[in-house]
Coordinates of N, CA, C and O in Angstrom, one line a residue:
F1 N 97.1 165.4 35.5 CA 97.2 164.4 36.3 C 98.8 163.5 37.1 O 99.9 163.7 36.3
K2 N 98.9 163.8 38.5 CA 100.1 163.6 39.1 C 99.7 162.7 40.1 O 99.0 162.9 41.1
P3 N 100.4 161.6 39.8 CA 99.8 160.5 41.2 C 100.6 160.5 42.6 O 101.6 161.5 42.2
P4 N 100.0 159.9 43.7 CA 101.1 160.1 44.5 C 102.2 160.2 44.8 O 102.8 158.8 43.8
R5 N 103.4 160.6 45.4 CA 104.7 159.8 45.7 C 104.8 158.5 46.0 O 103.5 158.2 46.7
G6 N 105.6 157.4 45.1 CA 105.8 156.1 45.5 C 104.6 155.3 44.4 O 105.1 154.0 44.7
T7 N 104.2 155.9 43.4 CA 103.2 155.0 42.2 C 104.5 154.6 41.7 O 105.1 155.6 40.9
S8 N 104.4 153.3 41.0 CA 105.4 153.1 40.1 C 105.0 152.7 39.0 O 105.8 152.9 38.1
S9 N 103.5 152.8 38.6 CA 102.8 152.3 37.6 C 101.9 153.0 37.5 O 101.0 153.2 38.5
L10 N 101.2 153.8 35.8 CA 99.9 154.1 35.6 C 99.3 153.3 34.7 O 99.4 152.6 33.6
T11 N 98.0 152.7 34.7 CA 96.7 151.8 34.2 C 95.9 152.9 33.8 O 95.1 153.4 34.4
P12 N 96.3 153.5 31.9 CA 94.7 154.4 31.4 C 93.7 153.3 31.5 O 93.7 152.2 31.3
F13 N 92.4 153.9 32.2 CA 91.0 153.2 31.6 C 90.0 154.6 30.6 O 90.2 155.7 31.2
A14 N 89.5 154.0 30.0 CA 88.1 155.2 29.5 C 87.3 154.5 29.0 O 87.2 153.0 29.5
A15 N 86.1 155.0 29.5 CA 84.6 154.4 29.9 C 84.1 154.5 28.6 O 84.0 155.9 28.5
F16 N 83.4 154.2 27.8 CA 82.0 154.9 26.9 C 81.0 154.1 26.8 O 80.6 153.0 27.8
K17 N 80.2 155.4 26.7 CA 78.7 154.8 27.3 C 77.7 153.6 26.3 O 77.4 152.3 26.7
L18 N 78.8 153.3 25.1 CA 77.7 152.3 24.4 C 78.7 150.7 24.1 O 78.1 149.9 24.1
R19 N 80.0 151.2 24.4 CA 81.2 149.7 23.9 C 82.2 149.5 25.5 O 82.6 148.8 25.0
G20 N 81.4 150.1 26.3 CA 81.8 149.3 27.9 C 83.4 150.1 28.1 O 83.3 151.4 27.7
V21 N 84.0 149.6 28.5 CA 85.4 150.2 29.0 C 86.7 149.6 28.8 O 86.8 148.1 28.1
W22 N 87.6 150.4 28.5 CA 88.8 150.1 27.6 C 89.9 150.3 28.8 O 89.6 151.1 29.6
Q23 N 91.1 149.4 28.7 CA 91.6 149.4 29.7 C 93.0 149.1 28.9 O 93.7 148.4 28.5
G24 N 94.1 150.7 29.3 CA 95.5 150.8 28.5 C 96.6 149.7 29.0 O 96.3 149.3 29.8
E25 N 98.0 149.9 28.4 CA 99.1 149.1 29.1 C 99.3 150.1 30.1 O 99.1 151.3 30.3
A26 N 100.1 149.3 31.3 CA 100.5 150.0 32.4 C 101.9 150.8 31.8 O 102.5 150.6 31.0
V27 N 101.8 151.8 32.3 CA 103.0 153.1 31.9 C 103.9 152.9 33.3 O 103.2 153.3 34.1
E28 N 105.2 152.8 32.6 CA 105.8 153.1 33.9 C 105.9 155.0 35.0 O 105.9 155.6 34.0
W29 N 106.3 154.9 36.0 CA 106.2 156.4 36.7 C 107.1 156.2 37.2 O 107.3 155.6 38.3
D30 N 108.3 157.4 37.1 CA 109.0 157.8 37.9 C 108.7 157.9 40.0 O 108.0 158.6 40.4
P31 N 108.7 157.2 40.9 CA 108.1 157.1 42.2 C 108.6 158.5 43.1 O 107.7 158.6 44.1
T32 N 109.6 159.1 42.6 CA 110.2 160.0 43.3 C 109.1 161.3 43.0 O 109.5 162.3 43.8
H33 N 109.0 161.3 42.1 CA 107.7 162.4 41.3 C 106.2 162.1 41.7 O 105.7 161.1 42.1
G34 N 106.0 163.1 42.3 CA 104.4 162.8 42.4 C 103.6 164.4 43.1 O 104.4 165.9 43.2
S35 N 102.4 164.4 43.3 CA 101.9 165.3 43.3 C 101.9 165.8 45.0 O 101.8 165.1 45.9
E36 N 102.2 167.2 45.3 CA 102.1 168.0 46.6 C 100.9 167.7 47.2 O 100.9 167.7 48.8
E37 N 99.6 167.7 46.1 CA 98.4 168.0 47.2 C 98.1 166.2 47.9 O 97.4 165.9 48.6
M38 N 98.9 165.6 47.1 CA 98.4 164.1 47.7 C 99.5 163.4 48.4 O 99.3 162.4 49.3
D39 N 100.3 164.8 49.3 CA 101.3 164.1 50.2 C 100.7 163.2 51.5 O 101.2 162.9 52.3
W40 N 99.5 164.0 51.6 CA 98.8 163.5 52.8 C 98.5 161.8 52.5 O 98.8 161.2 54.2
F41 N 98.6 161.8 51.6 CA 98.6 160.5 51.5 C 99.7 159.1 51.4 O 99.6 158.1 52.2
T42 N 100.6 159.8 51.2 CA 102.3 159.3 51.3 C 102.5 159.5 52.2 O 103.4 158.3 52.8
N43 N 102.3 160.5 53.3 CA 102.7 160.7 54.4 C 101.9 159.7 55.4 O 102.0 160.8 56.5
M44 N 100.9 159.6 55.4 CA 99.8 159.2 56.1 C 100.7 158.5 57.3 O 101.2 157.3 57.4
A45 N 99.9 158.6 58.8 CA 100.4 157.7 59.9 C 99.8 156.3 59.6 O 98.6 156.2 59.1
P46 N 100.6 155.6 60.3 CA 100.2 154.1 60.2 C 99.1 153.7 60.9 O 98.0 152.5 60.4
E47 N 98.6 154.6 61.9 CA 97.0 154.4 62.4 C 96.4 154.5 61.5 O 95.1 153.8 61.3
L48 N 96.3 155.7 61.1 CA 95.1 156.4 60.1 C 95.1 155.3 58.6 O 94.5 155.3 58.4
R49 N 96.4 154.9 58.4 CA 96.7 154.1 57.1 C 95.8 152.7 57.3 O 94.6 152.0 56.5
R50 N 95.9 152.2 58.7 CA 94.9 150.7 58.5 C 93.6 150.8 59.0 O 92.8 150.2 58.5
E51 N 92.8 152.0 59.4 CA 91.6 152.4 59.1 C 90.7 152.6 57.6 O 89.9 152.0 57.4
L52 N 92.3 153.2 57.3 CA 91.3 154.1 55.5 C 91.6 152.7 54.4 O 90.8 152.7 53.5
A53 N 92.5 152.4 54.7 CA 93.3 151.5 53.4 C 92.6 149.9 53.5 O 92.7 149.4 55.1
D54 N 92.8 149.4 52.8 CA 92.3 147.9 52.3 C 93.6 147.2 52.8 O 94.2 147.5 51.6
P55 N 93.6 146.6 53.7 CA 95.2 145.5 54.1 C 95.3 144.7 53.0 O 96.7 144.7 52.7
K56 N 94.4 144.1 51.8 CA 95.3 143.3 51.3 C 95.6 144.2 50.0 O 96.8 143.4 49.4
L57 N 95.1 145.7 50.0 CA 96.2 146.0 48.8 C 97.6 147.0 49.4 O 98.0 147.4 48.3
L58 N 97.8 146.7 50.4 CA 98.8 147.2 51.2 C 100.0 147.1 50.3 O 100.4 145.8 50.4
E59 N 101.4 147.5 50.3 CA 102.8 146.9 49.9 C 103.6 147.6 50.1 O 103.8 148.5 50.7
G60 N 105.1 147.0 50.8 CA 106.0 147.6 50.9 C 106.2 147.7 52.0 O 105.8 147.1 53.3
P61 N 106.7 148.8 52.5 CA 106.9 149.4 54.0 C 105.9 149.6 54.6 O 105.2 149.6 55.8
H62 N 104.9 150.2 53.8 CA 103.3 150.5 54.6 C 102.7 149.4 54.6 O 102.3 149.8 55.9
K63 N 102.8 148.2 54.3 CA 102.1 147.2 54.6 C 102.9 146.5 56.1 O 102.4 146.5 56.9
M64 N 104.4 146.5 56.0 CA 105.1 146.1 57.5 C 104.5 147.3 58.3 O 104.2 146.8 59.5
E65 N 104.3 148.4 58.1 CA 104.3 149.4 59.3 C 102.8 149.3 60.0 O 102.6 149.1 61.2
V66 N 101.7 148.8 59.0 CA 100.4 148.5 59.6 C 100.7 147.2 60.3 O 99.7 147.2 61.0
E67 N 101.1 146.2 59.8 CA 101.3 144.8 60.4 C 102.0 144.7 61.9 O 101.8 144.0 62.7
S68 N 102.8 145.6 62.0 CA 103.7 146.0 63.1 C 102.8 146.9 64.3 O 103.4 146.5 65.4
L69 N 101.9 147.7 64.0 CA 101.4 148.0 64.9 C 100.4 147.1 66.1 O 99.8 146.0 65.8
P70 N 100.5 147.2 67.0 CA 99.4 146.3 68.0 C 98.0 146.7 67.8 O 97.7 147.8 67.5
R71 N 97.2 145.1 68.0 CA 95.8 145.4 67.6 C 95.4 146.5 69.0 O 95.7 145.9 69.9
P72 N 94.6 147.9 68.7 CA 94.0 148.2 70.0 C 92.9 147.1 71.0 O 92.3 146.3 70.3
K73 N 93.3 147.4 72.2 CA 92.2 146.5 73.0 C 91.2 146.9 73.5 O 90.4 148.1 73.0
R74 N 90.1 146.1 73.3 CA 88.4 146.0 73.4 C 88.3 146.5 74.7 O 88.5 145.9 75.3
E75 N 87.4 147.8 74.7 CA 86.8 148.0 76.2 C 85.5 147.1 76.3 O 84.8 146.3 75.7
K76 N 85.9 146.0 77.6 CA 85.0 145.3 77.8 C 83.3 145.8 78.8 O 83.4 147.3 79.0
E77 N 82.3 145.5 77.8 CA 80.9 146.0 77.9 C 80.2 145.9 79.2 O 80.3 144.5 79.6
L78 N 80.0 146.7 80.4 CA 79.5 146.1 81.5 C 78.3 146.3 81.4 O 77.6 146.8 80.9
P79 N 77.6 145.2 82.2 CA 76.2 145.1 82.3 C 75.6 146.4 83.1 O 76.1 146.5 83.6
V80 N 74.3 146.5 82.5 CA 73.3 147.8 82.6 C 72.7 147.4 84.1 O 72.1 146.1 84.1
L81 N 72.9 147.4 85.4 CA 72.3 147.2 86.6 C 71.4 148.5 86.9 O 71.5 149.2 87.2
W82 N 70.4 147.9 86.9 CA 69.2 148.8 87.4 C 68.9 148.6 89.0 O 68.7 147.3 89.4
P83 N 68.3 149.6 89.6 CA 67.4 149.8 91.1 C 66.6 148.9 90.8 O 65.7 148.9 89.9
E84 N 66.4 148.2 92.1 CA 65.3 147.2 92.0 C 64.0 148.0 92.2 O 62.7 147.7 91.5
N85 N 64.2 149.1 92.2 CA 62.6 150.0 92.4 C 62.2 150.8 91.2 O 61.6 151.7 91.7
S86 N 63.2 151.0 90.2 CA 62.8 151.8 88.8 C 62.5 151.0 88.2 O 61.8 149.9 88.2
W87 N 61.8 151.9 87.5 CA 61.0 151.2 86.4 C 61.5 150.3 85.3 O 61.1 149.3 85.3
Q88 N 62.7 150.2 85.2 CA 63.3 149.8 84.1 C 63.7 148.2 84.8 O 63.6 147.4 84.5
G89 N 63.7 148.6 86.4 CA 63.7 147.2 87.2 C 62.8 146.3 86.8 O 62.7 145.3 87.1
N90 N 61.5 147.0 87.2 CA 60.3 146.1 87.3 C 59.8 145.8 86.2 O 59.8 144.4 86.2
V91 N 60.5 146.3 84.7 CA 60.3 145.8 83.8 C 61.0 144.7 83.4 O 60.7 143.5 83.1
A92 N 62.5 144.6 83.5 CA 63.0 143.7 83.6 C 62.4 142.2 84.8 O 62.7 141.1 84.0
K93 N 62.0 142.6 85.9 CA 62.0 141.6 86.4 C 60.6 140.7 86.1 O 59.9 139.7 86.2
A94 N 59.3 141.6 85.1 CA 58.4 141.1 84.7 C 58.4 140.4 83.6 O 58.2 139.6 83.2
K95 N 60.0 140.8 82.9 CA 60.0 139.5 81.3 C 60.8 138.6 82.2 O 60.5 137.3 81.5
I96 N 61.4 138.4 83.3 CA 61.8 137.0 83.7 C 60.6 136.4 84.3 O 60.8 135.2 84.2
W97 N 59.8 137.2 84.9 CA 58.7 136.1 85.3 C 57.4 135.5 84.5 O 57.3 134.4 84.5
D98 N 57.7 136.8 83.3 CA 56.8 136.1 81.7 C 57.6 134.9 81.3 O 56.5 134.2 81.0
Q99 N 58.6 135.3 81.4 CA 59.3 133.6 81.0 C 59.3 132.6 81.7 O 59.1 131.9 81.3
L100 N 59.3 133.1 83.0 CA 59.3 131.4 84.1 C 58.2 130.9 83.7 O 57.5 129.8 84.5
Q101 N 57.1 132.0 83.5 CA 55.1 131.2 83.8 C 55.1 130.5 82.3 O 53.8 129.5 82.2
Q102 N 55.9 130.3 81.2 CA 55.6 130.4 80.1 C 56.0 128.7 80.2 O 56.9 128.3 80.5

């Protein structure tokens, strides 16, 4: 097992069916060594990192990159306007008329 580049420590865990979970002591890891298969994670675009990663768990330069991104603008939802002589328009008028009668 090789973690992604930039990993500074590994914490071993073992799960046992009857006795629960064991957590070992953290082992130091050289951040320059890493798995080539996990390079996509290390070199991930900040936009994708903001979508996939938990912002509370980000550290170092990745956290700064994600925080410096501008927030995407929300698109305003336009109201649906039905023509007066359509079925949907007649249903909307009937609902309003029923509410006024109560």
